[in-house]
PDB file of C-alpha atoms in Angstrom:
ATOM      1  CA  MET A1400      55.188 105.198  21.027  1.00 74.00           C
ATOM      2  CA  THR A1401      51.576 104.717  21.541  1.00 85.00           C
ATOM      3  CA  ALA A1402      49.736 105.546  24.814  1.00 85.00           C
ATOM      4  CA  LEU A1403      49.438 101.789  25.489  1.00 82.00           C
ATOM      5  CA  GLU A1404      53.171 101.319  25.073  1.00 85.00           C
ATOM      6  CA  TRP A1405      53.863 104.261  27.368  1.00 82.00           C
ATOM      7  CA  PHE A1406      51.436 102.803  29.921  1.00 82.00           C
ATOM      8  CA  ALA A1407      53.045  99.354  29.699  1.00 83.00           C
ATOM      9  CA  TRP A1408      56.514 100.864  30.095  1.00 84.00           C
ATOM     10  CA  LEU A1409      55.358 102.884  33.039  1.00 84.00           C
ATOM     11  CA  VAL A1410      53.822  99.795  34.668  1.00 85.00           C
ATOM     12  CA  LEU A1411      57.053  97.890  34.175  1.00 86.00           C
ATOM     13  CA  LEU A1412      59.058 100.766  35.644  1.00 86.00           C
ATOM     14  CA  ILE A1413      56.744 100.906  38.690  1.00 89.00           C
ATOM     15  CA  VAL A1414      56.960  97.115  39.122  1.00 87.00           C
ATOM     16  CA  ALA A1415      60.742  97.150  38.809  1.00 87.00           C
ATOM     17  CA  LEU A1416      60.995 100.023  41.364  1.00 87.00           C
ATOM     18  CA  ALA A1417      58.657  98.218  43.684  1.00 84.00           C
ATOM     19  CA  ALA A1418      60.627  94.997  43.420  1.00 84.00           C
ATOM     20  CA  GLY A1419      63.895  96.859  44.028  1.00 83.00           C
ATOM     21  CA  LEU A1420      62.312  98.543  47.088  1.00 80.00           C
ATOM     22  CA  ALA A1421      61.097  95.188  48.415  1.00 80.00           C
ATOM     23  CA  VAL A1422      64.547  93.708  47.948  1.00 80.00           C
ATOM     24  CA  THR A1423      66.200  96.622  49.590  1.00 78.00           C
ATOM     25  CA  LEU A1424      63.767  96.573  52.518  1.00 73.00           C
ATOM     26  CA  SER A1425      64.071  92.859  52.931  1.00 79.00           C
ATOM     27  CA  ASN A1426      67.946  93.173  52.751  1.00 78.00           C
ATOM     28  CA  GLY A1427      67.757  95.859  55.417  1.00 74.00           C
ATOM     29  CA  ALA A1428      65.579  93.645  57.601  1.00 77.00           C
ATOM     30  CA  VAL A1429      67.914  90.684  57.064  1.00 75.00           C
ATOM     31  CA  THR A1430      70.875  92.855  57.839  1.00 74.00           C
ATOM     32  CA  ARG A1431      69.279  94.077  61.058  1.00 71.00           C
ATOM     33  CA  ALA A1432      68.426  90.574  62.089  1.00 80.00           C
ATOM     34  CA  ILE A1433      72.020  89.482  61.475  1.00 81.00           C
ATOM     35  CA  ARG A1434      73.353  92.392  63.462  1.00 69.00           C
ATOM     36  CA  ARG A1435      70.985  91.564  66.367  1.00 76.00           C
ATOM     37  CA  LEU A1436      72.054  87.946  66.206  1.00 85.00           C
ATOM     38  CA  GLU A1437      75.752  88.956  66.149  1.00 81.00           C
ATOM     39  CA  ARG A1438      75.222  91.396  69.080  1.00 71.00           C
ATOM     40  CA  THR A1439      73.448  88.636  71.089  1.00 82.00           C
ATOM     41  CA  TYR A1440      76.224  86.148  70.370  1.00 83.00           C
ATOM     42  CA  ARG A1441      78.978  88.686  71.230  1.00 74.00           C
ATOM     43  CA  ARG A1442      77.202  89.588  74.480  1.00 72.00           C
ATOM     44  CA  GLN A1443      76.828  85.859  75.376  1.00 81.00           C
ATOM     45  CA  LYS A1444      80.452  85.107  74.545  1.00 77.00           C
ATOM     46  CA  SER A1445      81.589  88.206  76.528  1.00 63.00           C
ATOM     47  CA  LEU A1446      79.529  87.054  79.604  1.00 69.00           C
ATOM     48  CA  GLU A1447      81.039  83.633  79.233  1.00 77.00           C
ATOM     49  CA  LEU A1448      84.597  84.995  78.973  1.00 70.00           C
ATOM     50  CA  GLU A1449      84.017  87.252  82.044  1.00 65.00           C
ATOM     51  CA  GLN A1450      82.802  84.247  83.964  1.00 77.00           C
ATOM     52  CA  LEU A1451      85.772  82.210  82.971  1.00 80.00           C
ATOM     53  CA  GLN A1452      88.134  85.071  83.703  1.00 82.00           C
ATOM     54  CA  ALA A1453      86.503  85.689  86.972  1.00 84.00           C
ATOM     55  CA  GLN A1454      87.084  82.051  87.929  1.00 85.00           C
ATOM     56  CA  VAL A1455      90.741  82.272  86.753  1.00 85.00           C
ATOM     57  CA  VAL A1456      91.223  85.599  88.676  1.00 86.00           C
ATOM     58  CA  GLU A1457      89.615  84.120  91.819  1.00 90.00           C
ATOM     59  CA  ARG A1458      91.832  81.082  91.772  1.00 91.00           C
ATOM     60  CA  ARG A1459      94.930  83.121  91.083  1.00 90.00           C
ATOM     61  CA  MET A1460      94.135  85.570  93.869  1.00 91.00           C
ATOM     62  CA  GLN A1461      93.720  82.713  96.328  1.00 93.00           C
ATOM     63  CA  GLU A1462      97.232  81.601  95.245  1.00 92.00           C
ATOM     64  CA  VAL A1463      98.552  85.162  95.635  1.00 92.00           C
ATOM     65  CA  GLN A1464      97.126  85.536  99.126  1.00 93.00           C
ATOM     66  CA  ARG A1465      98.833  82.253 100.093  1.00 93.00           C
ATOM     67  CA  GLU A1466     102.137  83.435  98.567  1.00 93.00           C
ATOM     68  CA  LEU A1467     101.870  86.817 100.229  1.00 91.00           C
ATOM     69  CA  ALA A1468     101.354  85.138 103.615  1.00 91.00           C
ATOM     70  CA  ALA A1469     104.681  83.394 103.131  1.00 89.00           C
ATOM     71  CA  ASN A1470     107.928  85.124 104.136  1.00 89.00           C
ATOM     72  CA  GLU A1471     109.025  87.318 101.260  1.00 88.00           C
ATOM     73  CA  GLY A1472     106.148  85.855  99.156  1.00 90.00           C
ATOM     74  CA  TRP A1473     105.586  89.109  97.435  1.00 94.00           C
ATOM     75  CA  ARG A1474     108.812  88.558  95.483  1.00 93.00           C
ATOM     76  CA  LYS A1475     107.384  85.349  93.915  1.00 94.00           C
ATOM     77  CA  VAL A1476     104.257  87.270  92.840  1.00 94.00           C
ATOM     78  CA  LEU A1477     106.218  90.126  91.364  1.00 95.00           C
ATOM     79  CA  ASN A1478     108.627  87.717  89.575  1.00 94.00           C
ATOM     80  CA  GLN A1479     105.626  86.220  87.799  1.00 93.00           C
ATOM     81  CA  VAL A1480     104.286  89.707  86.825  1.00 94.00           C
ATOM     82  CA  LEU A1481     107.728  90.712  85.569  1.00 94.00           C
ATOM     83  CA  ALA A1482     108.037  87.465  83.573  1.00 93.00           C
ATOM     84  CA  ASP A1483     104.596  88.034  81.974  1.00 92.00           C
ATOM     85  CA  ALA A1484     105.146  91.730  81.245  1.00 93.00           C
ATOM     86  CA  LEU A1485     108.686  91.640  79.959  1.00 93.00           C
ATOM     87  CA  LYS A1486     108.688  88.122  78.407  1.00 92.00           C
ATOM     88  CA  ASP A1487     111.963  87.592  80.194  1.00 86.00           C
ATOM     89  CA  THR A1488     112.527  84.978  82.907  1.00 84.00           C
ATOM     90  CA  SER A1489     115.724  86.737  84.023  1.00 85.00           C
ATOM     91  CA  ALA A1490     113.725  89.777  85.055  1.00 89.00           C
ATOM     92  CA  ARG A1491     113.444  89.078  88.819  1.00 91.00           C
ATOM     93  CA  VAL A1492     113.325  90.985  92.116  1.00 92.00           C
ATOM     94  CA  GLY A1493     116.893  91.132  93.494  1.00 91.00           C
ATOM     95  CA  PRO A1494     118.113  90.608  97.014  1.00 90.00           C
ATOM     96  CA  VAL A1495     117.911  94.381  97.757  1.00 90.00           C
ATOM     97  CA  GLY A1496     114.108  94.206  97.347  1.00 90.00           C
ATOM     98  CA  VAL A1497     111.952  97.265  97.812  1.00 91.00           C
ATOM     99  CA  LEU A1498     113.742 100.563  97.119  1.00 92.00           C
ATOM    100  CA  SER A1499     110.877 102.874  97.666  1.00 91.00           C
ATOM    101  CA  LEU A1500     107.161 102.940  98.296  1.00 91.00           C
ATOM    102  CA  THR A1501     105.179 106.126  98.257  1.00 89.00           C
ATOM    103  CA  THR A1502     101.725 107.570  97.851  1.00 88.00           C
ATOM    104  CA  ASP A1503     102.891 111.097  96.886  1.00 87.00           C
ATOM    105  CA  PRO A1504     102.719 112.266  94.200  1.00 88.00           C
ATOM    106  CA  ALA A1505     101.053 109.005  93.151  1.00 88.00           C
ATOM    107  CA  PRO A1506     100.894 105.469  94.426  1.00 91.00           C
ATOM    108  CA  ALA A1507     104.144 103.813  93.351  1.00 92.00           C
ATOM    109  CA  PHE A1508     106.688 101.334  94.525  1.00 94.00           C
ATOM    110  CA  THR A1509     110.123 100.450  93.120  1.00 94.00           C
ATOM    111  CA  VAL A1510     111.974  97.158  93.558  1.00 94.00           C
ATOM    112  CA  ALA A1511     115.551  96.410  92.587  1.00 94.00           C
ATOM    113  CA  GLY A1512     116.156  93.780  89.966  1.00 92.00           C
ATOM    114  CA  GLU A1513     118.985  91.232  89.942  1.00 89.00           C
ATOM    115  CA  ASP A1514     120.296  92.610  86.668  1.00 83.00           C
ATOM    116  CA  GLY A1515     121.092  96.166  87.599  1.00 87.00           C
ATOM    117  CA  ARG A1516     117.653  97.450  86.625  1.00 91.00           C
ATOM    118  CA  GLU A1517     114.857  98.676  88.851  1.00 93.00           C
ATOM    119  CA  TYR A1518     111.180  98.091  88.315  1.00 94.00           C
ATOM    120  CA  LEU A1519     108.736 100.869  89.125  1.00 95.00           C
ATOM    121  CA  PHE A1520     105.109  99.962  89.569  1.00 96.00           C
ATOM    122  CA  THR A1521     102.603 102.862  89.570  1.00 94.00           C
ATOM    123  CA  THR A1522      99.030 103.827  89.017  1.00 92.00           C
ATOM    124  CA  ALA A1523      99.852 107.174  87.461  1.00 90.00           C
ATOM    125  CA  PRO A1524     102.928 107.220  85.151  1.00 90.00           C
ATOM    126  CA  ASP A1525     101.843 110.601  83.702  1.00 88.00           C
ATOM    127  CA  VAL A1526     102.030 112.191  87.170  1.00 91.00           C
ATOM    128  CA  LEU A1527     105.432 110.711  87.816  1.00 92.00           C
ATOM    129  CA  GLU A1528     106.635 111.897  84.437  1.00 89.00           C
ATOM    130  CA  GLN A1529     105.510 115.421  85.241  1.00 90.00           C
ATOM    131  CA  VAL A1530     107.545 115.469  88.391  1.00 92.00           C
ATOM    132  CA  GLY A1531     110.596 113.939  86.688  1.00 89.00           C
ATOM    133  CA  TRP A1532     110.603 110.448  88.183  1.00 90.00           C
ATOM    134  CA  ILE A1533     110.077 108.909  84.737  1.00 89.00           C
ATOM    135  CA  GLY A1534     111.669 110.145  81.588  1.00 85.00           C
ATOM    136  CA  ARG A1535     109.381 111.015  78.656  1.00 80.00           C
ATOM    137  CA  LYS A1536     110.700 108.196  76.559  1.00 82.00           C
ATOM    138  CA  ALA A1537     110.640 105.604  79.243  1.00 84.00           C
ATOM    139  CA  PRO A1538     108.526 102.641  78.126  1.00 87.00           C
ATOM    140  CA  VAL A1539     105.385 102.303  80.221  1.00 90.00           C
ATOM    141  CA  ILE A1540     103.931  98.766  80.174  1.00 91.00           C
ATOM    142  CA  PRO A1541     100.272  98.396  81.205  1.00 91.00           C
ATOM    143  CA  LEU A1542      99.715  95.541  83.631  1.00 90.00           C
ATOM    144  CA  ASP A1543      96.313  94.428  82.547  1.00 84.00           C
ATOM    145  CA  ALA A1544      94.370  91.374  81.263  1.00 80.00           C
ATOM    146  CA  SER A1545      96.405  91.374  78.076  1.00 79.00           C
ATOM    147  CA  LEU A1546      99.193  89.808  80.167  1.00 83.00           C
ATOM    148  CA  HIS A1547      97.033  87.644  82.389  1.00 85.00           C
ATOM    149  CA  PRO A1548      93.412  88.111  83.629  1.00 85.00           C
ATOM    150  CA  ALA A1549      94.738  88.580  87.186  1.00 86.00           C
ATOM    151  CA  ALA A1550      97.764  90.758  86.519  1.00 88.00           C
ATOM    152  CA  ARG A1551      96.283  94.015  87.697  1.00 89.00           C
ATOM    153  CA  ALA A1552      94.834  92.341  90.793  1.00 90.00           C
ATOM    154  CA  GLU A1553      98.231  90.764  91.607  1.00 92.00           C
ATOM    155  CA  VAL A1554     100.101  93.994  91.596  1.00 94.00           C
ATOM    156  CA  GLN A1555      97.256  95.588  93.613  1.00 93.00           C
ATOM    157  CA  ALA A1556      97.584  92.774  96.190  1.00 93.00           C
ATOM    158  CA  VAL A1557     101.382  93.329  96.408  1.00 94.00           C
ATOM    159  CA  TRP A1558     100.867  97.082  96.852  1.00 93.00           C
ATOM    160  CA  ASP A1559      98.370  96.434  99.668  1.00 91.00           C
ATOM    161  CA  HIS A1560     100.747  94.014 101.301  1.00 92.00           C
ATOM    162  CA  LEU A1561     103.819  96.249 101.075  1.00 92.00           C
ATOM    163  CA  ALA A1562     101.994  99.440 101.967  1.00 90.00           C
ATOM    164  CA  GLU A1563     100.547  97.778 105.090  1.00 88.00           C
ATOM    165  CA  GLN A1564     104.020  96.760 106.157  1.00 86.00           C
ATOM    166  CA  ARG A1565     105.986  99.923 105.272  1.00 86.00           C
ATOM    167  CA  LEU A1566     103.684 102.977 105.326  1.00 84.00           C
ATOM    168  CA  ARG A1567     103.228 104.765 108.592  1.00 79.00           C
ATOM    169  CA  GLY A1568      99.620 105.585 109.404  1.00 76.00           C
ATOM    170  CA  GLU A1569      96.625 104.679 107.316  1.00 77.00           C
ATOM    171  CA  VAL A1570      97.206 102.796 104.078  1.00 77.00           C
ATOM    172  CA  PRO A1571      95.367 104.685 101.258  1.00 79.00           C
ATOM    173  CA  THR A1572      92.595 102.798  99.633  1.00 82.00           C
ATOM    174  CA  LEU A1573      92.951 102.697  95.890  1.00 84.00           C
ATOM    175  CA  PRO A1574      90.054 102.002  93.524  1.00 82.00           C
ATOM    176  CA  ARG A1575      89.453  98.272  92.938  1.00 76.00           C
ATOM    177  CA  GLN A1576      89.921  98.742  89.202  1.00 76.00           C
ATOM    178  CA  ALA A1577      92.980 101.030  89.474  1.00 83.00           C
ATOM    179  CA  GLU A1578      95.232 100.611  86.535  1.00 88.00           C
ATOM    180  CA  TRP A1579      98.820  99.570  87.253  1.00 92.00           C
ATOM    181  CA  PHE A1580     101.841 100.191  85.022  1.00 94.00           C
ATOM    182  CA  LEU A1581     105.450  99.088  84.993  1.00 95.00           C
ATOM    183  CA  VAL A1582     108.391 101.169  84.101  1.00 94.00           C
ATOM    184  CA  VAL A1583     111.906  99.535  83.791  1.00 92.00           C
ATOM    185  CA  ARG A1584     114.830 101.748  84.553  1.00 90.00           C
ATOM    186  CA  GLU A1585     118.590 101.376  84.990  1.00 86.00           C
ATOM    187  CA  ARG A1586     119.489 101.581  88.675  1.00 78.00           C
ATOM    188  CA  LYS A1587     121.380 104.568  89.893  1.00 72.00           C
ATOM    189  CA  GLU A1588     125.012 103.860  91.005  1.00 58.00           C
ATOM    190  CA  GLN A1589     124.324 104.657  94.656  1.00 50.00           C
ATOM    191  CA  ASP A1590     121.519 102.152  94.711  1.00 49.00           C
ATOM    192  CA  LYS A1591     123.610  99.302  93.313  1.00 48.00           C
ATOM    193  CA  PRO A1592     125.221  96.946  95.776  1.00 46.00           C
ATOM    194  CA  ALA A1593     129.049  97.070  95.921  1.00 40.00           C
ATOM    195  CA  ARG A1594     130.811  94.573  93.756  1.00 38.00           C
ATOM    196  CA  ARG A1595     133.245  92.160  95.515  1.00 34.00           C
TER     197      ARG A1595
END
């Protein structure tokens, strides 16, 4: 190859590398612009969803407060939570009602079901497992927005209502965003009503 051919080949190589670099840089810029646009869109949709959910939660909480003001209204609220969490309309609070309500070792209350089961609502299933209230293999169902946007707030409202009625002394204040969980257990024989 002559010097001129080498020079032409070198120029073509430099032009090809420069073109490749330009394409790569522009692809990077386009990718960054698309990511910014996606982030903006996601943020906007998230804010919109939060607003919609806030409205749904606010409406539901007004309904819950009306239901809790009624005699034994807490049962209706918990029946809805149980139906949402267990996907079973036969899961209902039974006539026995509240079996226990405690703040120690963790906030928890247990209600008797109509079907021989009991439903334990708690903010700390891991603590209750450590003290032996819950078995290691007991299914723990989170009561969160995956069930309904207001599920957590509904259980919190029932806790506040029942604690105010049943706990002696000051009712402990739980964090507004406290997580609530449901554990379904078979009722102990001594807790079951006698059969006729």
